Amino acid sequence: MAAWGCVAALGAARGLCWRAARAAAGLQGRPARRCYAVGPAQSPPTFGFLLDIDGVLVRGHRVIPAALKAFRRLVNSQGQLRVPVVFVTNAGNILQHSKAQELSALLGCEVDADQVILSHSPMKLFSEYHEKRMLVSGQGPVMENAQGPSRGMTSPALKPSPAPLFFKGVLLLGEPVRWETSLQLIMDVLLSNGSPGAGLATPPYPHLPVLASNMDLLWMAEAKMPRFGHGTFLLCLETIYQKVTGKELRYEGLMGKPSILTYQYAEDLIRRQAERRGWAAPIRKLYAVGDNPMSDVYGANLFHQYLQKATHDGAPELGAGGTRQQQPSASQSCISILVCTGVYNPRNPQSTEPVLGGGEPPFHGHRDLCFSPGLMEASHVVNDVNEAVQLVFRKEGWALE
């Protein structure tokens, strides 16, 4: 198995197996409908959807009823998608095809793996790390059997061995099961310049390359209160590194929403999906539907700014992990739509934005993101994803099937 095979499969665990997903959705024995192509009477779409999963389509293992209504509108009478759709999630401890199977079962139409973007999916663009021996942090179906040069934290490669260990960098793909153990091992590798057994007296700086995906501080499952996300784990690691060394932990790249790189990757999949369906018209508008103002809304608005600047001045320069897009963008806008079925709830004082009384909301974004309150303001706020789809169809002059 190639080194990247094990890396691209890891991240933040929020998945169901195929059978459990079908059982949870009550779809045993019912074949999934294939979500492809446009009906003969409908003009080719010039817009597409970027749909978040947790808090928009599902809560934990339960599908949100509005998601089923939304997909009845998105799918035509032949069981085919009327517009291109990509599912963009900051989860990652599941294989893409497994997540596609889960969504197929829950939504009642077939979702392909190439319609799913996990938090670490854009790491495929960092080819220089594919064949290097990297320490991998996360949890998931392949963490116990990491192969190739990379090694997961539960791998035998980290157990006492007569052969010295040596790592070229660290991949942080999702919150691990045992935070204290993972934090210790990551610090060992960074402070020893990749040789945990060497016991270097002076920590090297700059340290080894660190790539991270999924910056969500919080996410919503079935619990009433938000759960800690990988962003919280990164905050712990950054604080410990700063306290021990007196220096700032640096990242070679940050992926997952709200990273522009993730939205570029999503746009590319939307374009390819439209080409495979034979939709000749270029996709000019992207509608990003999410429940988290910090990751979904912030990311969509940031990408919208990028598209606007690219349209007028050419693609702007970005920092580490910013942009590696090969083909010029055809999209001209990315419109953010915030739903109230997940992290954001206007009736909940624990929500990420204030309801009454004014004042700025707490900044839940990553340290390396410049806080801009305006980027957290959604273009539209609706109750759920079904209302979001209706809103978009009305704006685009499409029939509400």
mmCIF file of C-alpha atoms in Angstrom:
data_model
loop_
_atom_site.group_PDB
_atom_site.id
_atom_site.type_symbol
_atom_site.label_atom_id
_atom_site.label_comp_id
_atom_site.label_asym_id
_atom_site.label_seq_id
_atom_site.Cartn_x
_atom_site.Cartn_y
_atom_site.Cartn_z
ATOM 1 C CA MET A 1 0.000 0.000 0.000
ATOM 2 C CA ALA A 2 1.396 3.375 -0.941
ATOM 3 C CA ALA A 3 2.271 5.733 1.873
ATOM 4 C CA TRP A 4 -0.488 8.116 0.903
ATOM 5 C CA GLY A 5 -3.063 5.374 1.060
ATOM 6 C CA CYS A 6 -2.780 5.269 4.835
ATOM 7 C CA VAL A 7 -2.545 9.036 5.248
ATOM 8 C CA ALA A 8 -5.558 9.947 3.117
ATOM 9 C CA ALA A 9 -7.807 7.638 5.118
ATOM 10 C CA LEU A 10 -7.408 9.244 8.538
ATOM 11 C CA GLY A 11 -8.971 12.142 10.574
ATOM 12 C CA ALA A 12 -11.866 12.933 12.963
ATOM 13 C CA ALA A 13 -14.165 9.936 13.605
ATOM 14 C CA ARG A 14 -17.880 10.542 13.081
ATOM 15 C CA GLY A 15 -18.840 7.652 10.829
ATOM 16 C CA LEU A 16 -21.183 4.697 10.657
ATOM 17 C CA CYS A 17 -20.601 1.422 8.929
ATOM 18 C CA TRP A 18 -22.753 0.758 5.849
ATOM 19 C CA ARG A 19 -25.163 -1.621 7.561
ATOM 20 C CA ALA A 20 -25.543 0.543 10.670
ATOM 21 C CA ALA A 21 -26.203 3.606 8.557
ATOM 22 C CA ARG A 22 -28.912 1.875 6.549
ATOM 23 C CA ALA A 23 -30.486 0.549 9.726
ATOM 24 C CA ALA A 24 -30.427 4.004 11.337
ATOM 25 C CA ALA A 25 -32.157 5.450 8.299
ATOM 26 C CA GLY A 26 -34.689 2.622 8.117
ATOM 27 C CA LEU A 27 -33.605 1.773 4.568
ATOM 28 C CA GLN A 28 -32.947 -1.966 4.803
ATOM 29 C CA GLY A 29 -33.471 -3.615 1.466
ATOM 30 C CA ARG A 30 -34.142 -0.359 -0.365
ATOM 31 C CA PRO A 31 -31.655 0.295 -3.173
ATOM 32 C CA ALA A 32 -30.082 3.731 -3.225
ATOM 33 C CA ARG A 33 -30.971 5.970 -6.139
ATOM 34 C CA ARG A 34 -28.068 7.183 -8.201
ATOM 35 C CA CYS A 35 -27.708 10.976 -7.862
ATOM 36 C CA TYR A 36 -26.545 11.885 -11.353
ATOM 37 C CA ALA A 37 -27.415 14.084 -14.334
ATOM 38 C CA VAL A 38 -30.177 16.541 -15.005
ATOM 39 C CA GLY A 39 -33.640 15.753 -16.235
ATOM 40 C CA PRO A 40 -34.387 16.307 -19.933
ATOM 41 C CA ALA A 41 -36.673 19.295 -19.293
ATOM 42 C CA GLN A 42 -34.259 21.175 -17.018
ATOM 43 C CA SER A 43 -31.581 23.533 -18.285
ATOM 44 C CA PRO A 44 -27.977 22.740 -17.264
ATOM 45 C CA PRO A 45 -27.098 24.167 -13.859
ATOM 46 C CA THR A 46 -24.694 27.069 -13.461
ATOM 47 C CA PHE A 47 -24.468 26.659 -9.679
ATOM 48 C CA GLY A 48 -23.553 23.948 -7.207
ATOM 49 C CA PHE A 49 -23.861 23.087 -3.525
ATOM 50 C CA LEU A 50 -21.132 22.598 -0.931
ATOM 51 C CA LEU A 51 -22.952 20.846 1.907
ATOM 52 C CA ASP A 52 -21.592 20.371 5.394
ATOM 53 C CA ILE A 53 -22.594 17.068 7.014
ATOM 54 C CA ASP A 54 -22.613 17.208 10.839
ATOM 55 C CA GLY A 55 -25.267 19.634 12.046
ATOM 56 C CA VAL A 56 -26.673 20.100 8.524
ATOM 57 C CA LEU A 57 -27.572 16.619 7.294
ATOM 58 C CA VAL A 58 -27.041 14.535 10.429
ATOM 59 C CA ARG A 59 -26.696 14.846 14.202
ATOM 60 C CA GLY A 60 -24.485 11.997 15.330
ATOM 61 C CA HIS A 61 -26.010 8.848 13.847
ATOM 62 C CA ARG A 62 -29.393 10.421 13.121
ATOM 63 C CA VAL A 63 -30.397 12.044 9.864
ATOM 64 C CA ILE A 64 -32.036 15.450 10.224
ATOM 65 C CA PRO A 65 -35.574 15.226 8.717
ATOM 66 C CA ALA A 66 -35.072 18.454 6.751
ATOM 67 C CA ALA A 67 -32.161 16.781 4.911
ATOM 68 C CA LEU A 68 -34.490 14.145 3.484
ATOM 69 C CA LYS A 69 -36.869 16.870 2.301
ATOM 70 C CA ALA A 70 -33.966 18.787 0.776
ATOM 71 C CA PHE A 71 -32.787 15.800 -1.245
ATOM 72 C CA ARG A 72 -36.272 15.139 -2.515
ATOM 73 C CA ARG A 73 -35.935 18.581 -4.107
ATOM 74 C CA LEU A 74 -32.338 18.044 -5.256
ATOM 75 C CA VAL A 75 -33.102 14.715 -6.946
ATOM 76 C CA ASN A 76 -35.298 14.511 -10.037
ATOM 77 C CA SER A 77 -37.949 11.905 -10.888
ATOM 78 C CA GLN A 78 -35.262 9.614 -12.330
ATOM 79 C CA GLY A 79 -33.432 9.602 -8.989
ATOM 80 C CA GLN A 80 -30.643 11.828 -10.336
ATOM 81 C CA LEU A 81 -29.145 14.993 -8.910
ATOM 82 C CA ARG A 82 -30.409 18.128 -10.623
ATOM 83 C CA VAL A 83 -27.260 20.124 -9.701
ATOM 84 C CA PRO A 84 -23.677 19.235 -8.724
ATOM 85 C CA VAL A 85 -23.287 18.569 -5.011
ATOM 86 C CA VAL A 86 -20.138 18.024 -2.953
ATOM 87 C CA PHE A 87 -20.184 17.110 0.731
ATOM 88 C CA VAL A 88 -17.514 19.062 2.621
ATOM 89 C CA THR A 89 -16.905 17.933 6.184
ATOM 90 C CA ASN A 90 -14.166 18.520 8.720
ATOM 91 C CA ALA A 91 -14.589 14.942 9.895
ATOM 92 C CA GLY A 92 -11.981 12.480 8.738
ATOM 93 C CA ASN A 93 -11.636 9.221 10.689
ATOM 94 C CA ILE A 94 -13.408 7.304 7.980
ATOM 95 C CA LEU A 95 -12.604 6.322 4.422
ATOM 96 C CA GLN A 96 -14.175 8.449 1.709
ATOM 97 C CA HIS A 97 -16.051 5.518 0.194
ATOM 98 C CA SER A 98 -17.366 4.566 3.641
ATOM 99 C CA LYS A 99 -18.644 8.085 4.226
ATOM 100 C CA ALA A 100 -20.241 8.011 0.759
ATOM 101 C CA GLN A 101 -21.984 4.736 1.618
ATOM 102 C CA GLU A 102 -23.197 6.197 4.894
ATOM 103 C CA LEU A 103 -24.644 9.246 3.152
ATOM 104 C CA SER A 104 -26.225 7.062 0.473
ATOM 105 C CA ALA A 105 -28.043 5.087 3.144
ATOM 106 C CA LEU A 106 -29.157 8.100 5.142
ATOM 107 C CA LEU A 107 -30.256 10.269 2.213
ATOM 108 C CA GLY A 108 -31.732 7.550 0.009
ATOM 109 C CA CYS A 109 -29.671 8.308 -3.095
ATOM 110 C CA GLU A 110 -26.286 7.052 -4.164
ATOM 111 C CA VAL A 111 -23.349 9.254 -3.241
ATOM 112 C CA ASP A 112 -19.961 8.590 -4.817
ATOM 113 C CA ALA A 113 -16.650 8.827 -2.962
ATOM 114 C CA ASP A 114 -15.533 11.629 -5.267
ATOM 115 C CA GLN A 115 -18.416 13.754 -3.959
ATOM 116 C CA VAL A 116 -17.029 13.632 -0.405
ATOM 117 C CA ILE A 117 -14.279 15.887 0.949
ATOM 118 C CA LEU A 118 -12.882 15.001 4.359
ATOM 119 C CA SER A 119 -10.768 17.445 6.338
ATOM 120 C CA HIS A 120 -7.520 15.868 5.163
ATOM 121 C CA SER A 121 -8.500 15.264 1.512
ATOM 122 C CA PRO A 122 -6.547 18.302 0.199
ATOM 123 C CA MET A 123 -3.367 16.812 1.703
ATOM 124 C CA LYS A 124 -3.151 14.803 -1.506
ATOM 125 C CA LEU A 125 -1.876 18.038 -3.057
ATOM 126 C CA PHE A 126 1.193 18.035 -0.773
ATOM 127 C CA SER A 127 3.032 15.436 -2.848
ATOM 128 C CA GLU A 128 6.403 16.190 -1.267
ATOM 129 C CA TYR A 129 5.276 14.368 1.894
ATOM 130 C CA HIS A 130 3.746 11.274 0.298
ATOM 131 C CA GLU A 131 6.832 9.090 0.604
ATOM 132 C CA LYS A 132 8.284 10.497 3.814
ATOM 133 C CA ARG A 133 8.136 8.825 7.192
ATOM 134 C CA MET A 134 5.592 10.911 9.103
ATOM 135 C CA LEU A 135 4.121 10.566 12.568
ATOM 136 C CA VAL A 136 0.330 10.430 12.103
ATOM 137 C CA SER A 137 -2.105 11.563 14.796
ATOM 138 C CA GLY A 138 -5.816 10.756 14.693
ATOM 139 C CA GLN A 139 -8.152 7.810 14.988
ATOM 140 C CA GLY A 140 -9.880 5.663 12.451
ATOM 141 C CA PRO A 141 -10.139 2.327 10.659
ATOM 142 C CA VAL A 142 -6.538 2.286 9.444
ATOM 143 C CA MET A 143 -4.692 3.907 12.350
ATOM 144 C CA GLU A 144 -3.934 0.478 13.807
ATOM 145 C CA ASN A 145 -2.422 -0.715 10.530
ATOM 146 C CA ALA A 146 -0.573 2.296 9.122
ATOM 147 C CA GLN A 147 1.645 1.172 6.272
ATOM 148 C CA GLY A 148 4.401 2.644 4.170
ATOM 149 C CA PRO A 149 6.802 5.252 5.592
ATOM 150 C CA SER A 150 4.106 6.939 7.703
ATOM 151 C CA ARG A 151 3.217 5.517 11.104
ATOM 152 C CA GLY A 152 0.140 6.023 13.232
ATOM 153 C CA MET A 153 0.526 6.620 16.939
ATOM 154 C CA THR A 154 -0.919 3.221 17.799
ATOM 155 C CA SER A 155 1.374 1.511 15.297
ATOM 156 C CA PRO A 156 3.989 -1.036 16.453
ATOM 157 C CA ALA A 157 6.528 1.416 15.000
ATOM 158 C CA LEU A 158 6.198 3.505 18.193
ATOM 159 C CA LYS A 159 6.676 0.597 20.567
ATOM 160 C CA PRO A 160 10.166 -0.191 21.956
ATOM 161 C CA SER A 161 12.290 -1.502 19.113
ATOM 162 C CA PRO A 162 16.002 -2.240 18.618
ATOM 163 C CA ALA A 163 15.854 -0.179 15.400
ATOM 164 C CA PRO A 164 15.999 3.599 16.015
ATOM 165 C CA LEU A 165 12.907 5.588 15.088
ATOM 166 C CA PHE A 166 13.204 8.583 12.810
ATOM 167 C CA PHE A 167 10.433 10.809 11.495
ATOM 168 C CA LYS A 168 10.479 13.576 8.878
ATOM 169 C CA GLY A 169 7.395 15.391 10.118
ATOM 170 C CA VAL A 170 3.989 15.213 11.804
ATOM 171 C CA LEU A 171 0.514 14.866 10.277
ATOM 172 C CA LEU A 172 -2.358 15.888 12.572
ATOM 173 C CA LEU A 173 -5.490 14.481 10.992
ATOM 174 C CA GLY A 174 -8.050 14.465 13.781
ATOM 175 C CA GLU A 175 -8.567 14.339 17.513
ATOM 176 C CA PRO A 176 -7.011 11.120 18.920
ATOM 177 C CA VAL A 177 -8.530 8.820 21.517
ATOM 178 C CA ARG A 178 -5.853 9.352 24.184
ATOM 179 C CA TRP A 179 -4.972 13.016 24.037
ATOM 180 C CA GLU A 180 -2.247 12.952 26.711
ATOM 181 C CA THR A 181 -0.378 10.070 25.010
ATOM 182 C CA SER A 182 -0.587 11.693 21.586
ATOM 183 C CA LEU A 183 0.538 15.073 22.904
ATOM 184 C CA GLN A 184 3.541 13.449 24.559
ATOM 185 C CA LEU A 185 4.566 11.546 21.435
ATOM 186 C CA ILE A 186 4.200 14.582 19.168
ATOM 187 C CA MET A 187 6.313 16.660 21.548
ATOM 188 C CA ASP A 188 8.924 13.872 21.686
ATOM 189 C CA VAL A 189 9.230 13.894 17.886
ATOM 190 C CA LEU A 190 9.336 17.702 17.573
ATOM 191 C CA LEU A 191 11.811 18.258 20.409
ATOM 192 C CA SER A 192 14.130 15.478 19.206
ATOM 193 C CA ASN A 193 14.082 16.553 15.547
ATOM 194 C CA GLY A 194 12.415 13.289 14.581
ATOM 195 C CA SER A 195 14.479 10.903 16.756
ATOM 196 C CA PRO A 196 12.541 10.345 20.012
ATOM 197 C CA GLY A 197 15.309 8.159 21.407
ATOM 198 C CA ALA A 198 18.064 10.707 20.836
ATOM 199 C CA GLY A 199 17.212 12.969 23.739
ATOM 200 C CA LEU A 200 18.524 16.197 22.219
ATOM 201 C CA ALA A 201 19.467 18.822 24.785
ATOM 202 C CA THR A 202 18.487 21.812 22.636
ATOM 203 C CA PRO A 203 15.178 21.579 20.735
ATOM 204 C CA PRO A 204 15.639 22.483 17.052
ATOM 205 C CA TYR A 205 13.898 25.524 15.621
ATOM 206 C CA PRO A 206 12.409 25.746 13.100
ATOM 207 C CA HIS A 207 11.029 22.346 14.011
ATOM 208 C CA LEU A 208 10.029 19.501 11.687
ATOM 209 C CA PRO A 209 7.142 20.143 9.249
ATOM 210 C CA VAL A 210 3.674 19.936 10.823
ATOM 211 C CA LEU A 211 0.553 19.604 8.657
ATOM 212 C CA ALA A 212 -2.876 19.708 10.271
ATOM 213 C CA SER A 213 -6.448 19.249 9.111
ATOM 214 C CA ASN A 214 -9.743 20.114 10.803
ATOM 215 C CA MET A 215 -9.463 23.296 12.833
ATOM 216 C CA ASP A 216 -12.962 23.067 14.356
ATOM 217 C CA LEU A 217 -12.884 24.015 18.021
ATOM 218 C CA LEU A 218 -16.361 22.495 18.500
ATOM 219 C CA TRP A 219 -18.775 20.289 16.588
ATOM 220 C CA MET A 220 -22.317 18.981 17.150
ATOM 221 C CA ALA A 221 -23.258 15.351 17.633
ATOM 222 C CA GLU A 222 -26.329 13.935 19.388
ATOM 223 C CA ALA A 223 -25.462 15.614 22.697
ATOM 224 C CA LYS A 224 -27.197 18.858 23.581
ATOM 225 C CA MET A 225 -23.876 20.656 24.071
ATOM 226 C CA PRO A 226 -21.102 21.027 21.451
ATOM 227 C CA ARG A 227 -18.234 18.489 21.556
ATOM 228 C CA PHE A 228 -14.516 19.296 21.505
ATOM 229 C CA GLY A 229 -13.101 19.180 17.998
ATOM 230 C CA HIS A 230 -9.596 18.807 16.603
ATOM 231 C CA GLY A 231 -9.113 22.560 16.927
ATOM 232 C CA THR A 232 -9.193 22.086 20.691
ATOM 233 C CA PHE A 233 -6.485 19.411 20.432
ATOM 234 C CA LEU A 234 -4.355 21.749 18.287
ATOM 235 C CA LEU A 235 -4.816 24.492 20.889
ATOM 236 C CA CYS A 236 -3.499 22.128 23.572
ATOM 237 C CA LEU A 237 -0.467 21.189 21.471
ATOM 238 C CA GLU A 238 0.327 24.812 20.603
ATOM 239 C CA THR A 239 0.099 25.840 24.256
ATOM 240 C CA ILE A 240 2.343 23.009 25.448
ATOM 241 C CA TYR A 241 4.951 23.664 22.742
ATOM 242 C CA GLN A 242 4.992 27.387 23.557
ATOM 243 C CA LYS A 243 5.330 26.698 27.292
ATOM 244 C CA VAL A 244 8.138 24.156 26.878
ATOM 245 C CA THR A 245 10.220 25.902 24.205
ATOM 246 C CA GLY A 246 9.217 29.544 24.485
ATOM 247 C CA LYS A 247 8.568 29.517 20.729
ATOM 248 C CA GLU A 248 5.495 29.293 18.530
ATOM 249 C CA LEU A 249 4.463 26.041 16.903
ATOM 250 C CA ARG A 250 4.404 26.549 13.139
ATOM 251 C CA TYR A 251 2.361 24.751 10.493
ATOM 252 C CA GLU A 252 3.486 23.832 7.013
ATOM 253 C CA GLY A 253 -0.167 23.701 6.001
ATOM 254 C CA LEU A 254 -3.662 23.906 7.525
ATOM 255 C CA MET A 255 -6.500 22.078 5.798
ATOM 256 C CA GLY A 256 -10.208 21.641 6.297
ATOM 257 C CA LYS A 257 -12.730 24.444 6.557
ATOM 258 C CA PRO A 258 -12.194 27.427 6.673
ATOM 259 C CA SER A 259 -8.983 26.923 4.650
ATOM 260 C CA ILE A 260 -9.171 28.355 1.127
ATOM 261 C CA LEU A 261 -7.335 25.241 -0.071
ATOM 262 C CA THR A 262 -10.314 23.091 0.936
ATOM 263 C CA TYR A 263 -12.740 25.262 -1.016
ATOM 264 C CA GLN A 264 -10.487 25.222 -4.069
ATOM 265 C CA TYR A 265 -10.455 21.441 -3.840
ATOM 266 C CA ALA A 266 -14.264 21.401 -3.518
ATOM 267 C CA GLU A 267 -14.674 23.701 -6.507
ATOM 268 C CA ASP A 268 -12.491 21.398 -8.583
ATOM 269 C CA LEU A 269 -14.665 18.392 -7.675
ATOM 270 C CA ILE A 270 -17.810 20.373 -8.544
ATOM 271 C CA ARG A 271 -16.320 21.198 -11.950
ATOM 272 C CA ARG A 272 -15.326 17.596 -12.630
ATOM 273 C CA GLN A 273 -18.749 16.363 -11.541
ATOM 274 C CA ALA A 274 -20.452 18.760 -13.946
ATOM 275 C CA GLU A 275 -18.164 17.655 -16.786
ATOM 276 C CA ARG A 276 -18.921 13.976 -16.157
ATOM 277 C CA ARG A 277 -22.648 14.722 -16.223
ATOM 278 C CA GLY A 278 -22.321 16.502 -19.544
ATOM 279 C CA TRP A 279 -23.404 19.875 -18.151
ATOM 280 C CA ALA A 280 -21.759 22.282 -20.583
ATOM 281 C CA ALA A 281 -22.458 25.549 -18.757
ATOM 282 C CA PRO A 282 -19.645 26.537 -16.365
ATOM 283 C CA ILE A 283 -20.482 26.545 -12.661
ATOM 284 C CA ARG A 284 -20.382 30.226 -11.739
ATOM 285 C CA LYS A 285 -21.934 30.202 -8.257
ATOM 286 C CA LEU A 286 -21.243 28.014 -5.254
ATOM 287 C CA TYR A 287 -23.648 27.873 -2.320
ATOM 288 C CA ALA A 288 -21.992 26.696 0.898
ATOM 289 C CA VAL A 289 -24.451 25.441 3.520
ATOM 290 C CA GLY A 290 -23.194 24.896 7.066
ATOM 291 C CA ASP A 291 -24.009 25.150 10.757
ATOM 292 C CA ASN A 292 -20.760 26.592 12.141
ATOM 293 C CA PRO A 293 -20.136 30.344 11.705
ATOM 294 C CA MET A 294 -16.410 29.921 12.306
ATOM 295 C CA SER A 295 -15.676 27.096 9.874
ATOM 296 C CA ASP A 296 -18.551 27.068 7.355
ATOM 297 C CA VAL A 297 -19.494 30.743 7.097
ATOM 298 C CA TYR A 298 -15.996 32.121 7.650
ATOM 299 C CA GLY A 299 -14.544 29.722 5.093
ATOM 300 C CA ALA A 300 -17.185 30.389 2.440
ATOM 301 C CA ASN A 301 -16.876 34.157 2.835
ATOM 302 C CA LEU A 302 -13.084 33.955 2.767
ATOM 303 C CA PHE A 303 -13.245 31.938 -0.459
ATOM 304 C CA HIS A 304 -15.750 34.423 -1.883
ATOM 305 C CA GLN A 305 -13.240 37.203 -1.235
ATOM 306 C CA TYR A 306 -10.561 35.117 -2.928
ATOM 307 C CA LEU A 307 -12.774 34.536 -5.990
ATOM 308 C CA GLN A 308 -13.661 38.206 -6.236
ATOM 309 C CA LYS A 309 -10.019 39.229 -6.086
ATOM 310 C CA ALA A 310 -9.051 36.523 -8.571
ATOM 311 C CA THR A 311 -11.741 37.741 -10.984
ATOM 312 C CA HIS A 312 -10.440 41.303 -10.916
ATOM 313 C CA ASP A 313 -6.716 40.983 -10.223
ATOM 314 C CA GLY A 314 -5.799 37.352 -10.828
ATOM 315 C CA ALA A 315 -5.267 34.749 -8.095
ATOM 316 C CA PRO A 316 -3.820 36.430 -4.974
ATOM 317 C CA GLU A 317 -0.788 35.113 -3.152
ATOM 318 C CA LEU A 318 -1.538 33.102 -0.024
ATOM 319 C CA GLY A 319 0.542 31.762 2.848
ATOM 320 C CA ALA A 320 1.461 28.201 3.762
ATOM 321 C CA GLY A 321 -1.207 25.749 2.799
ATOM 322 C CA GLY A 322 -3.032 28.511 0.943
ATOM 323 C CA THR A 323 -3.411 27.634 -2.704
ATOM 324 C CA ARG A 324 -2.090 24.903 -4.982
ATOM 325 C CA GLN A 325 -4.841 25.004 -7.556
ATOM 326 C CA GLN A 326 -3.730 23.915 -11.027
ATOM 327 C CA GLN A 327 -6.680 25.126 -13.136
ATOM 328 C CA PRO A 328 -8.033 28.697 -13.163
ATOM 329 C CA SER A 329 -11.291 29.120 -11.271
ATOM 330 C CA ALA A 330 -14.524 29.358 -13.260
ATOM 331 C CA SER A 331 -16.580 30.213 -10.179
ATOM 332 C CA GLN A 332 -17.229 33.853 -9.453
ATOM 333 C CA SER A 333 -18.881 33.665 -6.047
ATOM 334 C CA CYS A 334 -19.305 31.489 -2.978
ATOM 335 C CA ILE A 335 -22.439 32.368 -1.016
ATOM 336 C CA SER A 336 -22.662 31.348 2.640
ATOM 337 C CA ILE A 337 -25.894 29.961 4.089
ATOM 338 C CA LEU A 338 -26.102 29.287 7.834
ATOM 339 C CA VAL A 339 -28.584 26.754 9.225
ATOM 340 C CA CYS A 340 -29.858 26.507 12.802
ATOM 341 C CA THR A 341 -29.769 22.725 13.232
ATOM 342 C CA GLY A 342 -26.211 22.366 14.559
ATOM 343 C CA VAL A 343 -23.579 24.484 16.303
ATOM 344 C CA TYR A 344 -25.380 27.747 15.546
ATOM 345 C CA ASN A 345 -28.684 28.253 17.301
ATOM 346 C CA PRO A 346 -30.021 31.821 17.673
ATOM 347 C CA ARG A 347 -32.145 30.802 20.670
ATOM 348 C CA ASN A 348 -29.217 29.292 22.565
ATOM 349 C CA PRO A 349 -26.971 31.599 24.641
ATOM 350 C CA GLN A 350 -24.159 29.078 24.176
ATOM 351 C CA SER A 351 -24.275 29.725 20.439
ATOM 352 C CA THR A 352 -21.158 31.012 18.703
ATOM 353 C CA GLU A 353 -22.753 34.406 18.082
ATOM 354 C CA PRO A 354 -24.504 36.807 20.475
ATOM 355 C CA VAL A 355 -28.281 36.999 20.270
ATOM 356 C CA LEU A 356 -29.091 40.165 22.156
ATOM 357 C CA GLY A 357 -27.112 42.838 23.952
ATOM 358 C CA GLY A 358 -24.446 43.406 21.327
ATOM 359 C CA GLY A 359 -20.768 42.703 21.782
ATOM 360 C CA GLU A 360 -18.444 40.652 19.634
ATOM 361 C CA PRO A 361 -18.711 36.848 19.735
ATOM 362 C CA PRO A 362 -15.727 34.863 21.024
ATOM 363 C CA PHE A 363 -13.266 33.942 18.302
ATOM 364 C CA HIS A 364 -13.399 30.160 17.877
ATOM 365 C CA GLY A 365 -11.112 30.112 14.886
ATOM 366 C CA HIS A 366 -7.558 28.881 14.692
ATOM 367 C CA ARG A 367 -4.704 31.024 15.952
ATOM 368 C CA ASP A 368 -3.303 31.527 12.450
ATOM 369 C CA LEU A 369 -6.564 32.920 11.059
ATOM 370 C CA CYS A 370 -6.926 36.666 11.167
ATOM 371 C CA PHE A 371 -10.145 37.443 13.021
ATOM 372 C CA SER A 372 -12.525 39.439 10.854
ATOM 373 C CA PRO A 373 -16.027 39.648 12.371
ATOM 374 C CA GLY A 374 -17.523 40.415 8.969
ATOM 375 C CA LEU A 375 -16.444 37.032 7.620
ATOM 376 C CA MET A 376 -18.607 35.326 10.250
ATOM 377 C CA GLU A 377 -21.759 36.990 8.930
ATOM 378 C CA ALA A 378 -23.655 34.629 6.654
ATOM 379 C CA SER A 379 -25.229 35.878 3.456
ATOM 380 C CA HIS A 380 -28.407 34.064 4.498
ATOM 381 C CA VAL A 381 -29.630 32.472 7.745
ATOM 382 C CA VAL A 382 -32.342 29.810 7.437
ATOM 383 C CA ASN A 383 -33.808 27.197 9.729
ATOM 384 C CA ASP A 384 -32.471 24.105 7.966
ATOM 385 C CA VAL A 385 -30.965 22.672 4.791
ATOM 386 C CA ASN A 386 -34.357 22.214 3.147
ATOM 387 C CA GLU A 387 -35.011 25.949 3.448
ATOM 388 C CA ALA A 388 -31.499 26.558 2.118
ATOM 389 C CA VAL A 389 -32.195 24.509 -1.017
ATOM 390 C CA GLN A 390 -35.521 26.267 -1.558
ATOM 391 C CA LEU A 391 -33.815 29.650 -1.158
ATOM 392 C CA VAL A 392 -31.160 28.805 -3.751
ATOM 393 C CA PHE A 393 -33.653 27.383 -6.239
ATOM 394 C CA ARG A 394 -35.753 30.545 -5.981
ATOM 395 C CA LYS A 395 -32.704 32.757 -6.466
ATOM 396 C CA GLU A 396 -31.639 30.719 -9.516
ATOM 397 C CA GLY A 397 -35.148 30.583 -10.984
ATOM 398 C CA TRP A 398 -35.392 26.805 -10.654
ATOM 399 C CA ALA A 399 -38.566 24.845 -10.055
ATOM 400 C CA LEU A 400 -39.126 23.470 -6.569
ATOM 401 C CA GLU A 401 -39.805 19.808 -7.327
#
